[in-house]
Short mmCIF file of C-alpha atoms in Angstrom, two decimals:
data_model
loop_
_atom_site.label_atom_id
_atom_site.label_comp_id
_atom_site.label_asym_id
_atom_site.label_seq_id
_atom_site.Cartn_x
_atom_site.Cartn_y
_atom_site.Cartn_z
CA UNK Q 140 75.95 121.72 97.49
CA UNK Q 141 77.40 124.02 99.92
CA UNK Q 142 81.16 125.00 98.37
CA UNK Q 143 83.87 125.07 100.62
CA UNK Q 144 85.72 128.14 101.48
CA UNK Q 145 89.32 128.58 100.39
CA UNK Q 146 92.79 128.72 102.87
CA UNK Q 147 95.54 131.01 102.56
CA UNK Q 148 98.40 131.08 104.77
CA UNK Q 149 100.49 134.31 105.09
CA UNK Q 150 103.72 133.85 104.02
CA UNK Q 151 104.82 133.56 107.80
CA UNK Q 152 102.30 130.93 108.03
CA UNK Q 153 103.78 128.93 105.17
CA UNK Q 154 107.27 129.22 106.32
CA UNK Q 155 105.95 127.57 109.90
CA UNK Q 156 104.20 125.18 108.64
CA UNK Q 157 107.74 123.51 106.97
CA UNK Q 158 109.26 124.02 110.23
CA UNK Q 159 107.00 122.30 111.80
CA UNK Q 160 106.76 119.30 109.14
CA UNK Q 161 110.97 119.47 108.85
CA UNK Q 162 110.60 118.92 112.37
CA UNK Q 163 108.36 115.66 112.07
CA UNK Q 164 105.23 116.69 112.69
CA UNK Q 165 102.01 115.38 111.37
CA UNK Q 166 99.60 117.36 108.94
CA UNK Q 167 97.08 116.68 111.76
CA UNK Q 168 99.09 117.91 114.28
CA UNK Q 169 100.28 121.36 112.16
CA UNK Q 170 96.65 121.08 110.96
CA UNK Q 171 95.65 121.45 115.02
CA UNK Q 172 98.49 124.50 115.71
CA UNK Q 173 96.32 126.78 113.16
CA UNK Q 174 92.52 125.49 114.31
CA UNK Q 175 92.36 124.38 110.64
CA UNK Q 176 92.00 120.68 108.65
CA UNK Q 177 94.52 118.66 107.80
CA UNK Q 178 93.35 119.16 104.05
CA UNK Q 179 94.42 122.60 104.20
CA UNK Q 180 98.35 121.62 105.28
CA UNK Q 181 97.92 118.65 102.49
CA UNK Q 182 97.19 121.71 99.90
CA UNK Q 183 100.63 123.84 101.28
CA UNK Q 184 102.79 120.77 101.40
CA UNK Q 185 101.63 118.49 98.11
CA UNK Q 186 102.71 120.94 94.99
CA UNK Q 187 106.45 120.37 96.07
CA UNK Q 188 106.09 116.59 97.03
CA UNK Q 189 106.65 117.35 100.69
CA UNK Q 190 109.47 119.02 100.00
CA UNK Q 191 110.45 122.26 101.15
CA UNK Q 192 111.13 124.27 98.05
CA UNK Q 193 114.24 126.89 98.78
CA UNK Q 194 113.75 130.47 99.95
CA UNK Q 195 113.95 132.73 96.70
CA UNK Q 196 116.18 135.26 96.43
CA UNK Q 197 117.14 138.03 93.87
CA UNK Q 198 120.42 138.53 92.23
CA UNK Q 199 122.64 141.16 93.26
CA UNK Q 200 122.94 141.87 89.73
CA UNK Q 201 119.24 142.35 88.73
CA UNK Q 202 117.45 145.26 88.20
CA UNK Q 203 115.94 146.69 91.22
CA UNK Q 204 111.98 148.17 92.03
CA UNK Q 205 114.37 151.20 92.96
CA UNK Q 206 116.28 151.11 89.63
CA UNK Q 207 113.09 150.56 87.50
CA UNK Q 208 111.15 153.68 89.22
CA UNK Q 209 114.28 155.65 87.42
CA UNK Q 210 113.59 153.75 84.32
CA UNK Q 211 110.31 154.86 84.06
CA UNK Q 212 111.33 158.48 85.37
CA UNK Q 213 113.66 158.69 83.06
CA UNK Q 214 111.45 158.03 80.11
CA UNK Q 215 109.15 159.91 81.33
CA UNK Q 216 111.23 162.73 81.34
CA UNK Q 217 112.22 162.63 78.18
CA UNK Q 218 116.07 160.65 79.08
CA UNK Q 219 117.53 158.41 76.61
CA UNK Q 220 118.49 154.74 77.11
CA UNK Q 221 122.25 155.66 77.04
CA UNK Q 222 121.69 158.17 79.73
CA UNK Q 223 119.86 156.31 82.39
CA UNK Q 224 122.08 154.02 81.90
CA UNK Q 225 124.73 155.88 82.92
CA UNK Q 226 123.07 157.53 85.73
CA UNK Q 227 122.05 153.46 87.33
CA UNK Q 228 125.83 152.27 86.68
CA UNK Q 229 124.46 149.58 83.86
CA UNK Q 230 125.26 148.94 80.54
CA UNK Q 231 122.74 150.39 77.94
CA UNK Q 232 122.31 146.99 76.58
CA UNK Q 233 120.52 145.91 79.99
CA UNK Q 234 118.42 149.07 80.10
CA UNK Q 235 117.02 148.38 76.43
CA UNK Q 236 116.15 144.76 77.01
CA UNK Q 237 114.12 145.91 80.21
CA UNK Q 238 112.36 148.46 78.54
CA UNK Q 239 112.01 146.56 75.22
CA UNK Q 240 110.44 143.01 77.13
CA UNK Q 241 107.77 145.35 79.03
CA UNK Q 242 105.88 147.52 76.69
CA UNK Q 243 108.54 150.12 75.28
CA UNK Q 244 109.59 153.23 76.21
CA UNK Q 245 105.61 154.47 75.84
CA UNK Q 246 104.24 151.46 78.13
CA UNK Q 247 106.83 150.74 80.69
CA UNK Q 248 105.94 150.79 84.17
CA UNK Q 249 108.04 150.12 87.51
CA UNK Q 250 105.85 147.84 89.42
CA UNK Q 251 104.50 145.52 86.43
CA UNK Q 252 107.73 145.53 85.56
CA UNK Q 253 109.52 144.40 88.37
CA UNK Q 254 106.57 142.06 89.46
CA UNK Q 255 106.93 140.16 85.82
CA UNK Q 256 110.68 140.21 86.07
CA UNK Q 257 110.22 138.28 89.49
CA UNK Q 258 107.83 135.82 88.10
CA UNK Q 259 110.29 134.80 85.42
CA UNK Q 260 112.31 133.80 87.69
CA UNK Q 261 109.99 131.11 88.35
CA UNK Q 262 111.16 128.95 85.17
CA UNK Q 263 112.13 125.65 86.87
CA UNK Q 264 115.70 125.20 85.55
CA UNK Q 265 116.43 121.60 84.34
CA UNK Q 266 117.76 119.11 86.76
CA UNK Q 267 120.48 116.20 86.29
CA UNK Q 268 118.27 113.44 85.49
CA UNK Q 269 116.15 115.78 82.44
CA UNK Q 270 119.42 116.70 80.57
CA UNK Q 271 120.99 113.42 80.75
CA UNK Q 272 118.44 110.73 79.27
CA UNK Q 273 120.69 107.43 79.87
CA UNK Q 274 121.34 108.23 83.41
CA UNK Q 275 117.11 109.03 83.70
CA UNK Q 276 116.51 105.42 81.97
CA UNK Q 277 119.03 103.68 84.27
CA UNK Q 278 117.43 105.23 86.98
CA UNK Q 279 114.03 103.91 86.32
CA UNK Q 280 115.24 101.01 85.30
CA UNK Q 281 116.66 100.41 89.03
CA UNK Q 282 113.67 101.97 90.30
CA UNK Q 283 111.23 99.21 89.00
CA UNK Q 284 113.64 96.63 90.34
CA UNK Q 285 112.51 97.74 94.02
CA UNK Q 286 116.16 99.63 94.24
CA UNK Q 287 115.83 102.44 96.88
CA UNK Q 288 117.41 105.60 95.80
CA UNK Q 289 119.85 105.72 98.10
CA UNK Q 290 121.09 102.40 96.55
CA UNK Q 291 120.67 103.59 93.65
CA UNK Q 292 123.35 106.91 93.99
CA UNK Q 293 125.28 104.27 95.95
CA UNK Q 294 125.67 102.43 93.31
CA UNK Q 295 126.22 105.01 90.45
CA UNK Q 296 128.60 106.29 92.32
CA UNK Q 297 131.04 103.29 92.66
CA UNK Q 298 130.44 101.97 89.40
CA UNK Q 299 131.64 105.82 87.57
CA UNK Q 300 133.72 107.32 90.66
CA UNK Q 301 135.28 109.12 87.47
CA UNK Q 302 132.10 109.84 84.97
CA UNK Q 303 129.76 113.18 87.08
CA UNK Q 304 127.48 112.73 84.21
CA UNK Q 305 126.41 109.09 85.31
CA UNK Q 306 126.32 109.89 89.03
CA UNK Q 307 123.16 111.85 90.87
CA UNK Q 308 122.55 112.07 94.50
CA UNK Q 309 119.28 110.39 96.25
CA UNK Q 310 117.48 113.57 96.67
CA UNK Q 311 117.32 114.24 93.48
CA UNK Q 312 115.74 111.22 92.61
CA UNK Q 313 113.47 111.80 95.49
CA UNK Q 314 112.91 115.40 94.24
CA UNK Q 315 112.17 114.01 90.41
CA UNK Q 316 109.68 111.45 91.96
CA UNK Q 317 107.52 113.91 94.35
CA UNK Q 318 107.61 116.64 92.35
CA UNK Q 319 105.94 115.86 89.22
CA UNK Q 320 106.23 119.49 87.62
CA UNK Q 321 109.72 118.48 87.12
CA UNK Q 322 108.35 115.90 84.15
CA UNK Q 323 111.56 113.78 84.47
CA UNK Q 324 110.53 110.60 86.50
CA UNK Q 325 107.33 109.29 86.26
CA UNK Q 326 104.63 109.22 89.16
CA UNK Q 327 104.04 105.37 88.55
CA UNK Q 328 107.48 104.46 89.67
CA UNK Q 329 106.31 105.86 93.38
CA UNK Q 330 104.37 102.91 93.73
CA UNK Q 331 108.15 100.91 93.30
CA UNK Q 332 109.45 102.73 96.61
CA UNK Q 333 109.28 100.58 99.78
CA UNK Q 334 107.47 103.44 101.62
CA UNK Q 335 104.13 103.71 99.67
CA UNK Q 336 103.22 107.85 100.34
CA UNK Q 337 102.35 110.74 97.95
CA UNK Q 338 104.03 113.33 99.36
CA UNK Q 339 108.29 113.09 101.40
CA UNK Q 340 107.80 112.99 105.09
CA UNK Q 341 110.92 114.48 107.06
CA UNK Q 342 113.58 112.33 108.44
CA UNK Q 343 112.42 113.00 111.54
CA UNK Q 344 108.37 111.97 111.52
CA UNK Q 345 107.33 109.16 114.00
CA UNK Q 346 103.83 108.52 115.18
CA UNK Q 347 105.10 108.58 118.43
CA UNK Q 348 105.26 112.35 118.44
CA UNK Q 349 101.76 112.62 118.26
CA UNK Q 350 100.88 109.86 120.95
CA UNK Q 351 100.09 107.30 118.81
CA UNK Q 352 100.51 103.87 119.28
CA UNK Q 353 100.95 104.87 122.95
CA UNK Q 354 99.15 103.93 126.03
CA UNK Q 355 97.64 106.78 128.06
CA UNK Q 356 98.38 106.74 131.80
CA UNK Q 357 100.20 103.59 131.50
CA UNK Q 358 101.51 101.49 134.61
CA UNK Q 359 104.49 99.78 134.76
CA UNK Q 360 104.11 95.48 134.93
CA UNK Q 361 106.74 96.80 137.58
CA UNK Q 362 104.36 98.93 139.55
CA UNK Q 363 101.47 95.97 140.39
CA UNK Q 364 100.13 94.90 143.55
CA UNK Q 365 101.87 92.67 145.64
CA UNK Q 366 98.43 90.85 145.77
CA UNK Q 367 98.95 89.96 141.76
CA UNK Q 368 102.30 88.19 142.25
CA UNK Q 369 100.71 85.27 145.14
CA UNK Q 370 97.77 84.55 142.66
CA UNK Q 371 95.57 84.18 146.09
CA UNK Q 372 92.66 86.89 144.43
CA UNK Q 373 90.54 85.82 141.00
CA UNK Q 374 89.96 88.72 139.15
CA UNK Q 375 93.59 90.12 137.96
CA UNK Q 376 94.15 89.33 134.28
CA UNK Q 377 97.13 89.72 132.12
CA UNK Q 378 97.09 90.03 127.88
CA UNK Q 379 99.17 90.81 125.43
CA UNK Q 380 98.86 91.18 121.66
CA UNK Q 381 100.01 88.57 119.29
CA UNK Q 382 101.03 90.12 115.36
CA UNK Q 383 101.18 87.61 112.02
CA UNK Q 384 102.06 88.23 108.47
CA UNK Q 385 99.18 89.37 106.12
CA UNK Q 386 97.47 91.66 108.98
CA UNK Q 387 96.19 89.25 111.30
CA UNK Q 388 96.52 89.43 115.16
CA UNK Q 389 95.20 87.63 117.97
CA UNK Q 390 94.76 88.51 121.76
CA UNK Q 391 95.15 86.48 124.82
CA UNK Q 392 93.78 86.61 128.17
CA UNK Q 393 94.67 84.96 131.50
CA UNK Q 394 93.28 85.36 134.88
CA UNK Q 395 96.08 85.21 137.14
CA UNK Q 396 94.47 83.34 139.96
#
């Protein structure tokens, strides 16, 4: 069996492919912009639920690549904590905890320092719904009752205008629902929404965008012979398309003659 050869998108790549999804676009359609399948987009877009995860950022008040490389120079030169702590402006509290979390004064180095400081950063923090268990079980609870989750804030929010901890807004319920990682709402309760999809399409999406459900080269009923409207030639017909419950349709035909 002939194994399939992995995708990566550049970072550039990634960012326009949630424009472009923000925006309404299909997977098929982005999946067209970058000659590639729409599996590939699936694979970018699914991990956050269709949901563009924010743009991460460093503090102002971490350490910097710049202030580890005089970390390390510093003990390489011999420098105690105290004075390279002085010489970066820190406290020598912040310099020992560095040093101490990444191999000690013999082991430290910039780079796989700064690179493991980044990916701690990565901790999800705990949302609304995983700290405050009630608000979570009335949540599901209106959830399995076919509630949307905008009704849902609605509601929580006129019934405790007062109480923050029993109020959450809709897109965090969304966000707790697409993005399993989060462990706080559970993926069964997806199949309770009235829009039955695996991953958050944008506000904007329509199939429209993408020429679906669209007629190519279409002609007005406007447009049509004057020979159609006297009914004097056979051979001009006229349908249309008839929709019932439960997925049936029927077509009709007439020759307008």
């Amino acid at each position: 069996m002939k194994q399939r050869r992995r995708i990566y998108y550049s970072a550039a790549q990634r960012a326009e492919i949630w424009d472009r999804w923000q925006r309404g676009e299909s997977m098929s359609s982005i999946g067209r912009g970058f000659e590639r399948e729409s599996s590939s987009i699936f694979s970018v877009l699914s991990p956050s639920g269709g949901i563009r995860p924010p743009d991460r950022k460093r503090s102002g008040r971490a350490l910097s690549l710049a202030d580890r490389e005089e970390i390390s120079r510093g003990l390489v030169a011999g420098r105690s904590l105290r004075a390279i702590a002085v010489q970066l402006g820190r406290a020598p509290s912040t310099i020992s905890r560095e040093v101490g979390r990444n191999g000690g004064a013999d082991q430290y180095r910039a780079t796989p320092s700064d690179q493991a400081a980044w990916d701690r950063t990565l901790r999800p923090k705990r949302c609304k719904l995983a700290c405050h268990p009630g608000l979570r079980r009335t949540v599901s609870r209106k959830l399995r009752r076919k509630w949307s989750p905008e009704q849902i804030a609605g509601w929580l929010k006129h019934s405790f205008p007062d109480e923050d901890q029993h109020r959450v807004a809709h897109e965090t319920i969304y966000k707790s629902l697409y993005i399993q990682a989060r462990g706080v709402l559970k993926k069964e309760l997806l199949g309770h929404l009235r829009a039955k999809r695996t991953i958050r399409r944008s506000r904007h999406a329509s199939l429209k965008q993408d020429g679906l459900g669209q007629i190519k080269d279409a002609v007005s009923i406007s447009e049509r012979p004057a020979s159609v409207e006297d009914r004097a030639a056979p051979g001009h017909w006229e349908g249309d398309l008839i929709s019932g419950g439960r997925g049936s349709h029927v077509v009709t035909l007439v020759e307008r003659q």
